[in-house]
Amino acid sequence: MITLKEALSLSKDELNKFKDELKAKIEARPELNAYIDIKSVGEGVPIAIKDNIQVKEWSVTSGSKILQGYIAPYNATVIEKMSEAGLSPFGRVNMDEFAMGSTTESSFYGKTQNPHNAECVPGGSSGGSAAAVGAGLAIAALGSDTGGSIRQPAAFCGIVGMKPTYGRVSRYGLGAYASSLDQIGPMTQNVEDAAILYDIISGSDKKDSTNAQKDDKVTPNLNGERKLTIATLPKYVENASQDVKNAYAKAIEALKAAGHTIVEKEMMDAKFDISAYYITATAEATTNLARYDGIRYGNRVEGKNLEETFINTRSEGFGDEVKRRILLGNFVLSSGYYEAYYVKAQKTRHIIKDEYAKIFEEVDLILSPVAPTVANKFGELENPMDMYLSDIYTISVNLAGLPALSLPIMKNADGMPVGLQLIASAYDEQTLFDGSLSLEKQINYKG
Ligand code: GLN
C-alpha cells in the first residue's frame, strides 16, 4: 500500500484510479469486516473514518443499533480540516459500540478479524481502523482513544497509532464516550504518516470549548536524529506476557543503539489506574448517553407513553456492554456513593497526573507496553473484568491527558505483532514523533 506521504503527491486522475482499485480490494475481503460501508466524498486522498466521527450526510452510528438510520447533519472539525488539506473520507470503519471495549466484538455490525490471524481480535475500540490499515485496505484511518482505543488496536494489527494531548484535536462531531478523556488521532502505516495526519487534524477550533487552541505543527521540524532521555518502567512491565517483555528488551537495545539515554523509573501500581478510569469513564458515559432517548436521534421503539418509549428504545437499542457501563456510571454518581467513588477517582486522577509530571522533569519520553499480551482470540475475554484489566498500560495516559504513540516492534513466534508506546509530556508531540521516528528506524519492523 502506498503511504500517505506518497498519496499526497498523486494527481486527481491517479487518485481516482487508486480509489477504484481500493474499493475492489476491500470488496474482495468481506470476511475481514473492517469496513461498514464504502462511501467517498470529494477527490482527495482516501482516509477511512471510524463510525463515531461525523461526515455530513453519511450514516454515523458509533457501532450501535440505537443510532441506525441517523444521518450526520454536519462534518466533524477533523473532516473539515482533512478536506482543506486534500484528504477525503473514504468508508466508515467498524468499532466497539460507543467505543466501549478492547476487541471490536461489541459492534452492532459483527466482529472484525485481525489481518494477521482470522481467529484473533483486531483490538478495540478502533478495530476497524486498525484492521483496514493493517490489511492494506486503507492508506490511513482516523480512530478515537478514550483509554487506549487507538494505541491497542494499532499494536494488535502491527501499525502506528497516535493519541494526541487532550485538547489538541477538536472533538466537535465526535460521538462522545467520556468527554474528559476522548481524543481523535491518526492510525497509519508509519510514524511519518502519523505526523502528517496529526498535523492536518489538530489545531484550534472555536466549536470545542476544551480545545487548547494551539496551531503549532510537527512535520516542519520532524527530526529522527535528536538524542533524548527515555524512561523505562521495569517493575511495570513485570506483569506483561513474555512476548511483550521480549519486545520491551528489544526496544531498549534499539534506543540505546540509536544514542538515547535510558533511565529506569517507577510508577504506582496500575490497579489504581483501572479503578480511576472505569469510574470516570462510566460516569461521563452515563451522562453522554442520556441523549439517546428515541426522540432526538436514530432508532425509536414506541411504547404506550413517553416513559415507555424511552425504556423500550434504550432496552433494545443498547448492547450489554453499554448497559453495564450506564448502570455502573449511575451507581458511582448516585448520592451516597459519589464521594466514595467518583470524588476518589478524581483525586486518583490528579495523583497519576502529578506522577507523570514528576518523571517528565527528568526525561523526554517514557517507554511503556501498550497491552499485556498480543491480540487474543475471539471470545477469550468473556468476563468484562478481564477486558477492563487488559487496559492497564493505556488508560493512565488518558487520565493524565498526555500524548502517546504506539508502534510495532516485532512479531512473536506465531507471527502476531507486538507494539509498544512512547509517552510524552503534554503538548510535546514534537518530541513524541522525533523519538518514535528514531525508534522506528532503528527497529526496522517488517509487516
Ligand atoms: N478499552 C477501554 C474501554 O473500554 C478504552 C476504550 C477507548 O479508548 N475508547 O473503555
Coordinates of C-alpha atoms and ligand atoms in Angstrom, one line a residue:
M1 CA 0.0 0.0 0.0
I2 CA 1.3 3.5 -0.8
T3 CA 2.0 5.8 2.1
L4 CA 0.0 8.9 2.9
K5 CA 3.1 11.0 2.0
E6 CA 3.2 9.3 -1.4
A7 CA -0.6 9.6 -2.0
L8 CA -0.4 13.3 -1.3
S9 CA 1.6 13.8 -4.5
L10 CA -0.8 11.8 -6.8
S11 CA -2.8 13.7 -9.5
K12 CA -6.6 13.6 -9.5
D13 CA -6.7 11.0 -12.2
E14 CA -4.2 8.8 -10.4
L15 CA -6.2 9.2 -7.2
N16 CA -9.5 8.3 -8.8
K17 CA -7.9 5.2 -10.3
F18 CA -6.4 4.3 -7.0
K19 CA -9.8 4.6 -5.2
D20 CA -11.5 2.3 -7.7
E21 CA -8.8 -0.3 -7.1
L22 CA -9.0 0.2 -3.4
K23 CA -12.8 -0.3 -3.4
A24 CA -12.4 -3.6 -5.4
K25 CA -9.7 -4.8 -2.9
I26 CA -12.0 -4.0 0.1
E27 CA -14.9 -5.8 -1.6
A28 CA -12.8 -8.8 -2.1
R29 CA -12.2 -9.2 1.6
P30 CA -15.7 -9.2 3.2
E31 CA -14.7 -11.7 5.9
L32 CA -12.4 -9.1 7.4
N33 CA -15.4 -6.8 8.1
A34 CA -13.2 -3.8 8.7
Y35 CA -15.5 -1.5 6.7
I36 CA -19.1 -1.0 7.5
D37 CA -19.7 0.7 4.1
I38 CA -17.6 2.4 1.4
K39 CA -18.6 5.9 0.5
S40 CA -16.4 8.5 -0.9
V41 CA -16.5 12.3 -0.7
G42 CA -14.6 14.7 -2.9
E43 CA -11.4 14.0 -4.8
G44 CA -8.8 13.9 -2.1
V45 CA -6.6 11.2 -0.7
P46 CA -8.9 8.5 0.8
I47 CA -8.9 8.1 4.6
A48 CA -11.0 5.5 6.5
I49 CA -13.2 7.0 9.2
K50 CA -14.3 5.4 12.5
D51 CA -18.0 5.2 12.8
N52 CA -18.2 7.7 15.6
I53 CA -16.9 10.7 13.5
Q54 CA -19.4 12.7 11.6
V55 CA -19.2 13.0 7.9
K56 CA -22.0 15.2 6.6
E57 CA -24.8 13.2 5.0
W58 CA -23.3 9.9 5.9
S59 CA -24.8 7.5 8.3
V60 CA -22.9 7.6 11.7
T61 CA -23.8 5.1 14.4
S62 CA -21.0 4.5 16.8
G63 CA -21.4 0.8 16.1
S64 CA -24.8 0.9 17.8
K65 CA -28.2 -0.3 17.0
I66 CA -29.7 2.7 18.7
L67 CA -28.3 5.0 16.0
Q68 CA -29.4 3.0 13.0
G69 CA -30.9 5.5 10.5
Y70 CA -29.2 8.5 11.9
I71 CA -27.6 10.8 9.3
A72 CA -24.9 13.3 10.2
P73 CA -26.1 16.8 9.7
Y74 CA -22.6 18.4 9.6
N75 CA -18.9 17.5 9.3
A76 CA -16.8 16.9 12.3
T77 CA -14.0 19.5 12.5
V78 CA -11.4 16.9 11.7
I79 CA -13.2 16.1 8.5
E80 CA -13.3 19.9 7.6
K81 CA -9.5 20.1 8.3
M82 CA -8.9 17.0 6.2
S83 CA -10.7 18.3 3.2
E84 CA -8.8 21.6 3.4
A85 CA -5.6 19.6 3.2
G86 CA -6.6 17.5 0.2
L87 CA -7.8 14.4 2.1
S88 CA -11.2 12.9 1.9
P89 CA -13.3 10.5 3.9
F90 CA -13.4 7.0 2.3
G91 CA -15.5 4.4 4.1
R92 CA -16.8 4.0 7.6
V93 CA -14.9 1.5 9.7
N94 CA -16.1 -0.8 12.5
M95 CA -15.8 -0.2 16.2
D96 CA -17.0 -1.4 19.6
E97 CA -20.4 0.1 20.4
F98 CA -19.9 3.7 21.6
A99 CA -16.1 2.9 21.7
M100 CA -16.6 0.8 24.8
G101 CA -14.4 -2.2 24.5
S102 CA -11.0 -3.6 23.5
T103 CA -11.9 -6.1 20.9
T104 CA -14.5 -4.7 18.4
E105 CA -16.7 -7.6 19.3
S106 CA -19.4 -5.4 20.7
S107 CA -20.2 -3.8 17.4
F108 CA -23.8 -4.0 16.0
Y109 CA -22.1 -4.9 12.7
G110 CA -20.4 -8.0 14.0
K111 CA -16.8 -8.7 14.7
T112 CA -13.8 -7.6 12.6
Q113 CA -10.9 -10.0 12.1
N114 CA -7.3 -9.4 12.8
P115 CA -5.4 -9.3 9.5
H116 CA -2.6 -11.4 10.9
N117 CA -4.9 -14.2 12.2
A118 CA -8.5 -14.6 11.4
E119 CA -9.2 -16.2 14.8
C120 CA -7.9 -13.2 16.7
V121 CA -9.5 -9.9 17.5
P122 CA -8.1 -6.7 15.9
G123 CA -8.2 -4.9 19.3
G124 CA -10.6 -2.1 20.0
S125 CA -12.4 0.0 20.1
S126 CA -10.9 1.3 16.8
G127 CA -10.6 -2.2 15.5
G128 CA -12.0 -1.5 12.0
S129 CA -9.5 1.4 11.5
A130 CA -6.5 -0.8 12.6
A131 CA -7.6 -3.9 10.6
A132 CA -8.1 -1.8 7.5
V133 CA -4.7 -0.2 7.6
G134 CA -3.0 -3.5 8.8
A135 CA -4.6 -5.5 5.9
G136 CA -3.5 -2.9 3.3
L137 CA -7.1 -1.8 2.7
A138 CA -6.5 1.8 3.8
I139 CA -3.7 4.3 3.4
A140 CA -4.5 5.6 6.8
A141 CA -7.5 5.9 9.2
L142 CA -8.9 8.0 11.9
G143 CA -9.6 6.4 15.3
S144 CA -10.6 7.7 18.7
D145 CA -8.8 7.0 22.0
T146 CA -10.6 7.3 25.4
G147 CA -8.5 4.7 27.2
G148 CA -6.3 3.1 24.5
S149 CA -8.7 2.6 21.6
I150 CA -6.2 3.9 19.0
R151 CA -3.0 2.5 20.5
Q152 CA -4.1 -1.0 21.5
P153 CA -5.7 -2.0 18.1
A154 CA -2.6 -0.4 16.4
A155 CA -0.4 -2.7 18.4
F156 CA -2.6 -5.8 17.7
C157 CA -2.6 -5.1 13.9
G158 CA 1.1 -4.1 13.5
I159 CA 0.5 -0.4 12.6
V160 CA 1.2 3.0 14.1
G161 CA -1.5 4.7 16.3
M162 CA -1.2 8.0 18.0
K163 CA -3.3 9.6 20.7
P164 CA -2.7 13.4 20.9
T165 CA -2.6 15.5 24.0
Y166 CA -6.1 16.2 25.3
G167 CA -7.3 19.4 23.7
R168 CA -5.0 19.2 20.6
V169 CA -7.7 17.8 18.3
S170 CA -11.2 19.1 18.2
R171 CA -13.9 16.7 19.5
Y172 CA -16.6 18.6 17.6
G173 CA -18.5 16.0 15.6
L174 CA -17.1 13.0 17.6
G175 CA -19.7 10.8 19.2
A176 CA -18.9 11.3 22.9
Y177 CA -18.0 8.4 25.2
A178 CA -16.1 10.1 28.1
S179 CA -15.6 13.8 27.2
S180 CA -12.7 14.5 29.5
L181 CA -10.7 11.5 28.0
D182 CA -11.7 11.3 24.3
Q183 CA -9.3 12.3 21.6
I184 CA -9.3 11.6 17.8
G185 CA -6.0 10.5 16.3
P186 CA -4.2 9.1 13.3
M187 CA -3.7 5.4 12.6
T188 CA -1.2 4.9 9.8
Q189 CA 1.5 2.6 8.2
N190 CA 4.4 4.5 9.7
V191 CA 5.4 7.3 12.1
E192 CA 6.0 10.0 9.4
D193 CA 2.4 9.4 8.0
A194 CA 1.1 9.7 11.6
A195 CA 2.8 13.1 12.0
I196 CA 1.4 14.3 8.7
L197 CA -2.2 13.3 9.5
Y198 CA -1.8 14.6 13.1
D199 CA -0.7 18.0 11.7
I200 CA -3.7 18.0 9.4
I201 CA -6.4 17.2 12.0
S202 CA -5.0 19.0 15.0
G203 CA -5.3 22.7 15.8
S204 CA -7.6 25.3 17.1
D205 CA -11.4 25.1 16.9
K206 CA -13.9 27.5 18.5
K207 CA -16.6 24.9 18.3
D208 CA -14.9 22.8 21.0
S209 CA -14.6 24.6 24.4
T210 CA -12.0 22.1 25.6
N211 CA -9.8 22.7 22.6
A212 CA -6.3 24.0 23.5
Q213 CA -6.4 26.5 20.6
K214 CA -2.9 25.6 19.6
D215 CA -1.7 25.5 16.0
D216 CA 2.0 24.5 16.1
K217 CA 2.9 21.8 13.7
V218 CA 5.3 18.8 14.0
T219 CA 6.3 17.9 10.4
P220 CA 8.3 21.0 9.6
N221 CA 10.7 20.1 12.4
L222 CA 10.4 16.3 12.4
N223 CA 13.9 15.0 13.4
G224 CA 14.7 11.4 14.0
E225 CA 18.3 12.2 14.9
R226 CA 17.6 14.0 18.2
K227 CA 19.2 12.4 21.2
L228 CA 16.7 12.0 24.0
T229 CA 16.5 10.8 27.6
I230 CA 13.9 8.0 27.8
A231 CA 12.5 6.4 30.9
T232 CA 11.8 2.7 31.2
L233 CA 9.4 1.1 33.7
P234 CA 11.0 -2.3 34.6
K235 CA 8.5 -3.0 37.5
Y236 CA 5.5 -2.0 35.5
V237 CA 6.5 -4.5 32.7
E238 CA 6.7 -7.4 35.1
N239 CA 3.0 -8.2 34.7
A240 CA 3.2 -8.4 30.9
S241 CA 3.5 -11.5 28.8
Q242 CA 6.8 -12.9 27.7
D243 CA 6.1 -11.6 24.1
V244 CA 5.7 -8.0 25.5
K245 CA 8.8 -8.4 27.7
N246 CA 10.9 -9.5 24.7
A247 CA 9.7 -6.5 22.7
Y248 CA 10.4 -4.2 25.6
A249 CA 14.0 -5.5 25.9
K250 CA 14.4 -5.2 22.1
A251 CA 13.2 -1.6 22.1
I252 CA 15.5 -0.6 24.9
E253 CA 18.5 -2.1 23.0
A254 CA 17.4 -0.2 19.9
L255 CA 17.0 3.1 21.7
K256 CA 20.5 2.7 23.2
A257 CA 21.9 1.8 19.8
A258 CA 20.3 5.0 18.4
G259 CA 22.2 7.0 21.0
H260 CA 19.4 7.8 23.5
T261 CA 20.0 7.8 27.3
I262 CA 17.9 5.2 29.2
V263 CA 16.9 5.8 32.8
E264 CA 14.8 3.5 35.0
K265 CA 11.7 4.9 36.7
E266 CA 8.8 3.5 38.7
M267 CA 5.1 4.2 38.7
M268 CA 2.5 3.4 41.3
D269 CA 0.5 0.1 41.0
A270 CA -1.6 0.3 37.8
K271 CA -4.6 -1.2 39.6
F272 CA -5.4 2.3 40.8
D273 CA -5.5 3.5 37.1
I274 CA -8.1 0.8 36.3
S275 CA -10.4 1.9 39.2
A276 CA -10.0 5.7 38.5
Y277 CA -10.6 5.1 34.7
Y278 CA -13.6 2.9 34.9
I279 CA -15.3 5.2 37.4
T280 CA -14.5 8.4 35.5
A281 CA -15.3 6.9 32.0
T282 CA -18.6 5.3 33.0
A283 CA -19.8 8.4 34.9
E284 CA -19.2 10.5 31.9
A285 CA -20.6 7.9 29.5
T286 CA -23.9 7.7 31.5
T287 CA -24.3 11.4 31.1
N288 CA -23.3 11.4 27.4
L289 CA -25.6 8.5 26.5
A290 CA -28.7 10.1 28.2
R291 CA -29.4 11.9 25.0
Y292 CA -30.2 8.6 23.1
D293 CA -33.9 8.5 24.1
G294 CA -35.6 7.7 20.9
I295 CA -36.8 11.2 20.4
R296 CA -33.8 13.1 19.2
Y297 CA -31.6 10.6 17.4
G298 CA -31.9 7.4 15.3
N299 CA -33.9 4.4 16.2
R300 CA -37.2 4.6 18.2
V301 CA -39.2 1.7 19.7
E302 CA -42.6 3.1 20.5
G303 CA -44.3 2.5 23.9
K304 CA -47.7 3.3 25.4
N305 CA -46.4 6.6 26.7
L306 CA -43.2 8.7 26.6
E307 CA -41.5 6.9 29.5
E308 CA -42.2 3.5 28.0
T309 CA -40.8 4.8 24.7
F310 CA -37.6 5.8 26.4
I311 CA -37.3 2.4 28.1
N312 CA -38.1 0.4 25.0
T313 CA -35.8 2.4 22.8
R314 CA -32.8 2.1 25.3
S315 CA -33.5 -1.5 26.2
E316 CA -33.5 -2.6 22.6
G317 CA -31.0 -0.1 21.2
F318 CA -28.1 -0.6 23.6
G319 CA -25.9 -3.7 23.8
D320 CA -24.9 -5.4 27.0
E321 CA -21.5 -3.7 27.5
V322 CA -23.1 -0.3 27.1
K323 CA -25.9 -1.1 29.5
R324 CA -23.4 -2.4 32.0
R325 CA -21.5 0.9 31.9
I326 CA -24.6 3.0 32.1
L327 CA -25.5 1.1 35.3
L328 CA -22.0 1.5 36.7
G329 CA -21.9 5.2 35.9
N330 CA -25.2 5.9 37.5
F331 CA -24.1 4.0 40.6
V332 CA -20.8 5.9 41.1
L333 CA -22.6 9.2 40.6
S334 CA -25.6 8.4 42.9
S335 CA -25.9 10.2 46.2
G336 CA -24.1 8.3 48.9
Y337 CA -21.6 6.8 46.5
Y338 CA -20.5 9.9 44.7
E339 CA -18.0 10.8 47.4
A340 CA -16.8 7.2 47.9
Y341 CA -16.2 6.5 44.2
Y342 CA -16.4 9.5 41.8
V343 CA -14.6 12.0 44.0
K344 CA -11.9 9.5 45.0
A345 CA -11.4 8.6 41.3
Q346 CA -10.8 12.3 40.5
K347 CA -8.3 12.6 43.3
T348 CA -6.5 9.5 42.0
R349 CA -6.5 11.0 38.5
H350 CA -4.6 14.0 39.9
I351 CA -2.1 11.8 41.6
I352 CA -1.5 10.0 38.3
K353 CA -1.0 13.3 36.5
D354 CA 1.4 14.5 39.1
E355 CA 3.4 11.3 38.9
Y356 CA 3.9 11.6 35.2
A357 CA 4.8 15.3 35.6
K358 CA 7.5 14.3 38.1
I359 CA 9.0 11.8 35.7
F360 CA 8.9 14.3 32.9
E361 CA 11.0 16.7 34.9
E362 CA 13.9 14.4 34.2
V363 CA 13.1 12.6 30.9
D364 CA 11.8 13.4 27.4
L365 CA 9.8 10.3 26.8
I366 CA 8.6 7.1 28.6
L367 CA 8.7 3.7 27.0
S368 CA 5.7 1.5 28.0
P369 CA 3.8 -1.6 26.9
V370 CA 0.5 -1.0 25.2
A371 CA -1.3 -4.2 26.1
P372 CA -0.2 -7.0 28.4
T373 CA -0.4 -9.6 25.6
V374 CA -0.6 -9.9 21.8
A375 CA -4.1 -10.0 20.2
N376 CA -6.3 -12.5 22.0
K377 CA -8.7 -15.0 20.3
F378 CA -12.4 -14.1 19.8
G379 CA -14.4 -14.7 22.9
E380 CA -11.4 -15.1 25.1
L381 CA -12.1 -12.0 27.3
E382 CA -15.6 -13.2 28.2
N383 CA -15.5 -11.8 31.7
P384 CA -15.8 -7.9 31.5
M385 CA -13.4 -7.6 34.3
D386 CA -10.7 -9.4 32.3
M387 CA -11.3 -7.0 29.5
Y388 CA -11.0 -4.0 31.8
L389 CA -7.8 -5.3 33.3
S390 CA -6.2 -5.6 29.8
D391 CA -6.3 -1.7 29.6
I392 CA -3.7 -1.2 32.4
Y393 CA -1.0 0.2 30.2
T394 CA -3.0 2.7 28.2
I395 CA -5.6 4.4 30.4
S396 CA -3.3 6.4 32.7
V397 CA -2.2 8.3 29.6
N398 CA -5.8 9.5 29.0
L399 CA -6.4 10.2 32.7
A400 CA -3.3 12.5 32.6
G401 CA -4.2 13.9 29.2
L402 CA -0.8 13.1 27.6
P403 CA 0.2 12.3 24.0
A404 CA 1.4 8.8 23.2
L405 CA 2.3 6.8 20.1
S406 CA 2.1 3.0 19.7
L407 CA 4.4 1.4 17.1
P408 CA 5.1 -2.2 16.1
I409 CA 8.4 -3.6 17.5
M410 CA 8.4 -7.3 16.5
K411 CA 6.3 -10.4 15.8
N412 CA 6.1 -13.2 18.2
A413 CA 6.6 -16.9 17.3
D414 CA 3.1 -17.2 16.0
G415 CA 3.6 -14.2 13.7
M416 CA 1.5 -11.8 15.8
P417 CA 2.7 -8.2 16.1
V418 CA 3.8 -6.8 19.4
G419 CA 3.6 -3.0 19.8
L420 CA 5.0 -0.6 22.4
Q421 CA 4.2 3.0 23.1
L422 CA 6.2 6.1 23.8
I423 CA 4.6 8.7 26.0
A424 CA 5.5 12.4 26.1
S425 CA 4.6 15.3 28.3
A426 CA 1.5 17.4 27.5
Y427 CA 1.8 19.3 24.2
D428 CA 5.2 17.9 23.4
E429 CA 4.1 16.0 20.3
Q430 CA 7.3 17.1 18.6
T431 CA 9.5 15.1 20.9
L432 CA 7.0 12.2 20.7
F433 CA 7.2 12.0 16.9
D434 CA 11.0 12.6 16.9
G435 CA 11.6 9.8 19.3
S436 CA 9.2 7.5 17.6
L437 CA 10.8 8.1 14.2
S438 CA 14.2 7.2 15.7
L439 CA 12.9 4.0 17.3
E440 CA 11.0 3.0 14.1
K441 CA 14.2 3.5 12.0
Q442 CA 16.4 1.5 14.4
I443 CA 13.9 -1.4 14.8
N444 CA 13.1 -1.7 11.1
Y445 CA 9.9 -3.7 11.6
K446 CA 8.7 -5.7 8.6
G447 CA 4.9 -6.0 8.4
Ligands
GLN1 N1 -11.0 -0.4 26.4 C1 -11.3 0.9 27.0 C2 -12.8 1.0 27.3 O1 -13.4 0.1 27.0 C3 -10.9 2.0 26.1 C4 -11.8 2.3 25.0 C5 -11.5 3.5 24.3 O2 -10.4 4.0 24.3 N2 -12.5 4.1 23.6 O3 -13.2 1.9 27.9

